[in-house]
mmCIF file of N, CA and C in Angstrom:
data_model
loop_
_atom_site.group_PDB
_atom_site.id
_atom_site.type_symbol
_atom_site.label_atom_id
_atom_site.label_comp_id
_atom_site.label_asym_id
_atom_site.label_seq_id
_atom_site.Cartn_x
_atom_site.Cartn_y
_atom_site.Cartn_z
ATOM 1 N N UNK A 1 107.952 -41.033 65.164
ATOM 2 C CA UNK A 1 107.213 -41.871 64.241
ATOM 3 C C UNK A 1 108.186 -42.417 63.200
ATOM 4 N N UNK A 2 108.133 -43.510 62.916
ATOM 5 C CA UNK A 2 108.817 -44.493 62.173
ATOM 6 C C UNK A 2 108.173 -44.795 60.729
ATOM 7 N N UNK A 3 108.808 -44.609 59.455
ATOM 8 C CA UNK A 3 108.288 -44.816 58.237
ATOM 9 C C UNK A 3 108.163 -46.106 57.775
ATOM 10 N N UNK A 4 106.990 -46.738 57.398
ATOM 11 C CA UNK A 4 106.960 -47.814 57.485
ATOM 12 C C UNK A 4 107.478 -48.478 55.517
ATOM 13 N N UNK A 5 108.248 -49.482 55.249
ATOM 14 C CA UNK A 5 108.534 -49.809 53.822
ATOM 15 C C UNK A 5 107.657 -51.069 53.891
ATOM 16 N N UNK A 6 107.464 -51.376 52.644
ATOM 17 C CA UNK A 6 106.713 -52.535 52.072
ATOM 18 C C UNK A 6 107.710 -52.779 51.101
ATOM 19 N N UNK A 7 108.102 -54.193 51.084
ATOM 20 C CA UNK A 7 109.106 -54.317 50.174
ATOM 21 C C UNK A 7 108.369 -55.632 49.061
ATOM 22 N N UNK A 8 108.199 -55.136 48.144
ATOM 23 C CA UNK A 8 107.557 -55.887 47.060
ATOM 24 C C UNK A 8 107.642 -57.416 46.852
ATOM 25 N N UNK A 9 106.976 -58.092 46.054
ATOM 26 C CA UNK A 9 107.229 -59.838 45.899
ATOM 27 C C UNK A 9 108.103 -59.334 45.199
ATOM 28 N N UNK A 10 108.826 -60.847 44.808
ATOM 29 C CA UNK A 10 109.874 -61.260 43.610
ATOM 30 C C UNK A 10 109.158 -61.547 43.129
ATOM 31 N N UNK A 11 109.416 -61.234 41.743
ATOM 32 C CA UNK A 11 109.028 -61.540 40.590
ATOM 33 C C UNK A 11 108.509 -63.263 40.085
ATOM 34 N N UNK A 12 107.953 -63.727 40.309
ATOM 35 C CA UNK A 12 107.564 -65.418 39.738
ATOM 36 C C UNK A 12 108.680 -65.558 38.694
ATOM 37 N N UNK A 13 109.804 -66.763 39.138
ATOM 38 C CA UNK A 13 110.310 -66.904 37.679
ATOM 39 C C UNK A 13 109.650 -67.578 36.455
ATOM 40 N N UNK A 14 108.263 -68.190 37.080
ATOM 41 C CA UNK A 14 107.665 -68.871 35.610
ATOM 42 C C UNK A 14 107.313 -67.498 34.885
ATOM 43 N N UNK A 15 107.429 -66.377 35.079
ATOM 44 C CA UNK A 15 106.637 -65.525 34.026
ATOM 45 C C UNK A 15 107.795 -65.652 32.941
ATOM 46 N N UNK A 16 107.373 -65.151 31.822
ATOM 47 C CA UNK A 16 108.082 -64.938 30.630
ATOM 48 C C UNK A 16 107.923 -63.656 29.902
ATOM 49 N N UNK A 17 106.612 -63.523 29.614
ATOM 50 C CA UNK A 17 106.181 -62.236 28.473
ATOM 51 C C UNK A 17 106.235 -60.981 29.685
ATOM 52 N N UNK A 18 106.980 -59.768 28.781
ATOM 53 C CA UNK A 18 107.040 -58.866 29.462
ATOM 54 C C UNK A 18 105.790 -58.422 30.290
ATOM 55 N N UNK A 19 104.999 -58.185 28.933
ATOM 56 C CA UNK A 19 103.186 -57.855 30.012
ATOM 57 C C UNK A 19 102.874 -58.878 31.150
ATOM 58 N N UNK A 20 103.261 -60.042 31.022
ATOM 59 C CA UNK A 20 102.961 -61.052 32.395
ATOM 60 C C UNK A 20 103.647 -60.301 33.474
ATOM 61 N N UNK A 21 104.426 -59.959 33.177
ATOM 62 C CA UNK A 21 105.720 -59.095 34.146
ATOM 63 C C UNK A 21 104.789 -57.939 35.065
ATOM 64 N N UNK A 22 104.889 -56.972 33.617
ATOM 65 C CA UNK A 22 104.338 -55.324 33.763
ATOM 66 C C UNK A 22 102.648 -55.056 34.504
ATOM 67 N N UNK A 23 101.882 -57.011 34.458
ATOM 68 C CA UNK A 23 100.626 -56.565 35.446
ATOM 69 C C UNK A 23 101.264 -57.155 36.427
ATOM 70 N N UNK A 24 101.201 -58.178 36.592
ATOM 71 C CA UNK A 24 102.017 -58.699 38.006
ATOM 72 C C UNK A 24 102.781 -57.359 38.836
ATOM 73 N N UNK A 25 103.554 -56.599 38.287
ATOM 74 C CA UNK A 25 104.108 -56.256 39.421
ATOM 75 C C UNK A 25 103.166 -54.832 39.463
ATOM 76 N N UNK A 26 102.308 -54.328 38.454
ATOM 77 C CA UNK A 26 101.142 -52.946 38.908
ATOM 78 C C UNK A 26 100.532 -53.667 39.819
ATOM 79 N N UNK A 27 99.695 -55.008 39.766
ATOM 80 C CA UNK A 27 99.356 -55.506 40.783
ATOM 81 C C UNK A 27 99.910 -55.401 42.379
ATOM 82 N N UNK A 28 100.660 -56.238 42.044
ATOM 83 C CA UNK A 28 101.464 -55.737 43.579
ATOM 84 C C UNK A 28 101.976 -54.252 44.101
ATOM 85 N N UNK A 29 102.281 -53.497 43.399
ATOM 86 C CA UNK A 29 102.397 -52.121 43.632
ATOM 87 C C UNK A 29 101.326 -51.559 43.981
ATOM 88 N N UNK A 30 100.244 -51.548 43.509
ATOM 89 C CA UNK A 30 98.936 -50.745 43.495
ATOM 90 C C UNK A 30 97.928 -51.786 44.460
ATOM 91 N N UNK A 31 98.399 -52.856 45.139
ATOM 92 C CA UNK A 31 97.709 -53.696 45.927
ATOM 93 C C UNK A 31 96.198 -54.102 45.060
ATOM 94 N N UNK A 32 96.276 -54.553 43.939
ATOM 95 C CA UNK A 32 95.395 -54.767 43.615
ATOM 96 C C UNK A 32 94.849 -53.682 42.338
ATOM 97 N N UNK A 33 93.494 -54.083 41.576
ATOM 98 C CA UNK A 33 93.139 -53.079 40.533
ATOM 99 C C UNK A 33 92.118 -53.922 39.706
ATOM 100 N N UNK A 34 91.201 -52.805 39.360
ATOM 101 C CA UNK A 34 90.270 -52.838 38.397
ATOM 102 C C UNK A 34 90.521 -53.544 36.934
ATOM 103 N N UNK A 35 89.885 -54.385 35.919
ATOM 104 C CA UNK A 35 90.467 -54.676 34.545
ATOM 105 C C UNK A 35 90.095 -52.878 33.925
ATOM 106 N N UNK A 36 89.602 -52.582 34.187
ATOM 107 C CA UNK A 36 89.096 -50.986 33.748
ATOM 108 C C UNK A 36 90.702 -50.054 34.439
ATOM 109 N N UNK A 37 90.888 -50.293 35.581
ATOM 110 C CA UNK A 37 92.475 -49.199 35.695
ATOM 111 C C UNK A 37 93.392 -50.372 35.188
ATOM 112 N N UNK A 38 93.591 -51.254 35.061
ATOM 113 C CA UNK A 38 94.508 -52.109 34.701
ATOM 114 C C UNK A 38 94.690 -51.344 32.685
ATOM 115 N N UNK A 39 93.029 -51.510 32.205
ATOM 116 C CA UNK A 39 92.896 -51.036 31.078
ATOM 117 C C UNK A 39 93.869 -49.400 30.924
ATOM 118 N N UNK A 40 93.094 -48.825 31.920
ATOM 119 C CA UNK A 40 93.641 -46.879 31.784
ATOM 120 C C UNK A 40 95.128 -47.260 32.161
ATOM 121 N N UNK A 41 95.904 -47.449 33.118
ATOM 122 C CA UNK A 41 96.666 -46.757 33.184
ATOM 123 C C UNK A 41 98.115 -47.574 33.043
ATOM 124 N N UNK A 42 97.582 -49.127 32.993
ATOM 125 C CA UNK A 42 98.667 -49.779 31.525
ATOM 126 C C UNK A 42 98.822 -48.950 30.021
ATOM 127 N N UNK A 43 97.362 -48.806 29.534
ATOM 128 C CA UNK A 43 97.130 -48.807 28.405
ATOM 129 C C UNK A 43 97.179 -49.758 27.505
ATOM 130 N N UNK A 44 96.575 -50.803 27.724
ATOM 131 C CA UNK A 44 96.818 -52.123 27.082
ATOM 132 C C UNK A 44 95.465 -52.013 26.835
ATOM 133 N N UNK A 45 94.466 -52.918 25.800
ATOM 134 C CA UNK A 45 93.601 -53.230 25.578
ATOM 135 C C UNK A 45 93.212 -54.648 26.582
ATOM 136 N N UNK A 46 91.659 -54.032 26.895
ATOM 137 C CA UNK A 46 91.251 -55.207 27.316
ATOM 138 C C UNK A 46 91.365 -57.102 27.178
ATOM 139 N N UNK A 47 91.001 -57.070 25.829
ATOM 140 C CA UNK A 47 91.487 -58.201 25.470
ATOM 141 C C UNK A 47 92.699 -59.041 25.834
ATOM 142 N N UNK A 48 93.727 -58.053 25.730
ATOM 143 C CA UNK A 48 95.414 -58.624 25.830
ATOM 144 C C UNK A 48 95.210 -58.462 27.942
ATOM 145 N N UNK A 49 94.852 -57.555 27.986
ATOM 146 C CA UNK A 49 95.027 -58.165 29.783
ATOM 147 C C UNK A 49 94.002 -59.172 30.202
ATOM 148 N N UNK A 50 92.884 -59.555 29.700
ATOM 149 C CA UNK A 50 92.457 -60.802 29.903
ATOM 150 C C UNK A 50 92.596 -61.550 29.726
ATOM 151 N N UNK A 51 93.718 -62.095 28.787
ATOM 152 C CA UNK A 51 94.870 -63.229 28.258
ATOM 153 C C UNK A 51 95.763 -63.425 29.663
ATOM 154 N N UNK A 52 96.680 -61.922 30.055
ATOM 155 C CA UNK A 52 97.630 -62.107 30.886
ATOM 156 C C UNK A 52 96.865 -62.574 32.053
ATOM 157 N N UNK A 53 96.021 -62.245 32.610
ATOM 158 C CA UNK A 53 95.360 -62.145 34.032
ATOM 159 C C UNK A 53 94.987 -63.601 33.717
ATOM 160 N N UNK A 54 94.469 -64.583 32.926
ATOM 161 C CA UNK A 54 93.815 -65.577 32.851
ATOM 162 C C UNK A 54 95.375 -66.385 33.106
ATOM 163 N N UNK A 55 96.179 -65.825 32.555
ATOM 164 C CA UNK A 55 97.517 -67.068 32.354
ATOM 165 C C UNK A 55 98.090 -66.991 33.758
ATOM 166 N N UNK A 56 97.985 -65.571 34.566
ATOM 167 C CA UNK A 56 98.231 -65.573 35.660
ATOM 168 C C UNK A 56 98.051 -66.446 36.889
ATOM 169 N N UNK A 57 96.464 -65.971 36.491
ATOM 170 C CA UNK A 57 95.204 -66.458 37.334
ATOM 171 C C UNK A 57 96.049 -68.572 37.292
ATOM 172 N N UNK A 58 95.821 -68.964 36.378
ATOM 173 C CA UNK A 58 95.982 -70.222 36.026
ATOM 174 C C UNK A 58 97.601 -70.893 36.697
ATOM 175 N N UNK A 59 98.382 -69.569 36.802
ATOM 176 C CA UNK A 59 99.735 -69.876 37.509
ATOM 177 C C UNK A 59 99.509 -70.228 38.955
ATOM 178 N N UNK A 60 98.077 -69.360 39.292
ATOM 179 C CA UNK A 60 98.175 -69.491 41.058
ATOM 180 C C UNK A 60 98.856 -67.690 41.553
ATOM 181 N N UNK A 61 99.317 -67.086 40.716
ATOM 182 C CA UNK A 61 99.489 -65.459 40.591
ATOM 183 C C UNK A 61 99.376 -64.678 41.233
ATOM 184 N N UNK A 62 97.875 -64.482 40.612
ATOM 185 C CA UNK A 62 96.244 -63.429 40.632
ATOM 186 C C UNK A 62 95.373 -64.298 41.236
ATOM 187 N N UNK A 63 93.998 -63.999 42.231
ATOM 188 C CA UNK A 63 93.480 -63.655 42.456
ATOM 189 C C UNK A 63 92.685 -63.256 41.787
ATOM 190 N N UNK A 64 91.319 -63.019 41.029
ATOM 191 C CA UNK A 64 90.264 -62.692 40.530
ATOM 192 C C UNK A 64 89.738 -62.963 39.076
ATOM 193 N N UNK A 65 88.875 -62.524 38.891
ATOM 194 C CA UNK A 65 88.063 -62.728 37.614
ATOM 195 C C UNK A 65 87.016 -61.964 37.440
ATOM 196 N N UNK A 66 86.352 -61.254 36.059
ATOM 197 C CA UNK A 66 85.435 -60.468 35.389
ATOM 198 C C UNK A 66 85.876 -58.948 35.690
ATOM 199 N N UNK A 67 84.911 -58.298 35.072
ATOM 200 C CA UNK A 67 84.899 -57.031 34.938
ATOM 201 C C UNK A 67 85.148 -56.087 35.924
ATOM 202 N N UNK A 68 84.941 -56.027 36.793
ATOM 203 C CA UNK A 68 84.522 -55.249 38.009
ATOM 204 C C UNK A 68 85.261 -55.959 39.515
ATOM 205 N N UNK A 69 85.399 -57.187 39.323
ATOM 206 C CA UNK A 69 86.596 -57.284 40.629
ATOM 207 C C UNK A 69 88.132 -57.123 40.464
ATOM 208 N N UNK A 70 87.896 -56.982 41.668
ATOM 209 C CA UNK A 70 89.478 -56.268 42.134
ATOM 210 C C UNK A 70 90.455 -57.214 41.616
ATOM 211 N N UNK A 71 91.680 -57.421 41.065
ATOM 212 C CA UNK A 71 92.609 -58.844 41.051
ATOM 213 C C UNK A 71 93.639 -58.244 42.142
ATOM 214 N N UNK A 72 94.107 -59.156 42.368
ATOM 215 C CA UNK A 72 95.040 -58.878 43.397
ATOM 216 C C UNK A 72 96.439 -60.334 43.461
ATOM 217 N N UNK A 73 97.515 -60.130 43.490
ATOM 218 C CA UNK A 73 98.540 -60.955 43.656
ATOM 219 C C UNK A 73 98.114 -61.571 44.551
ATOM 220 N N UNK A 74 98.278 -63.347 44.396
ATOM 221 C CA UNK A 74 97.924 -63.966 45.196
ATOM 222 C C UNK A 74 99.275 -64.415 46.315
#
């Protein structure tokens, strides 16, 4: 049996702000996530990741929107 790797995106060079960075790539690591685990286990306040995820979202990024869906790197 053969171990299989997943080798991550590159980074978007339009990002700038570190947090644009630090969800983008939990995103892709964690294949996706809750604004609620995005909330826990960033530790960022809601507010400030619904800024990033929206600026994301608006890059073409992310994948999703509201409370309860999944976002996911697009």
């Amino acid at each position: 049996m053969t171990a299989q790797t997943t080798h991550p995106r590159r980074l978007p060079g339009d990002l700038q702000s570190p947090r644009s960075k630090l969800v983008y790539l939990y995103l892709d690591a964690a294949d996706g996530a809750t604004l609620g685990e995005l909330e826990r286990d960033l530790d960022m306040p809601k507010i400030s990741l619904l800024s990033v995820l929206n600026k994301l979202s608006s890059l073409d990024h992310v994948d999703g929107a509201g409370p309860e869906y999944t976002y996911r790197c697009a």
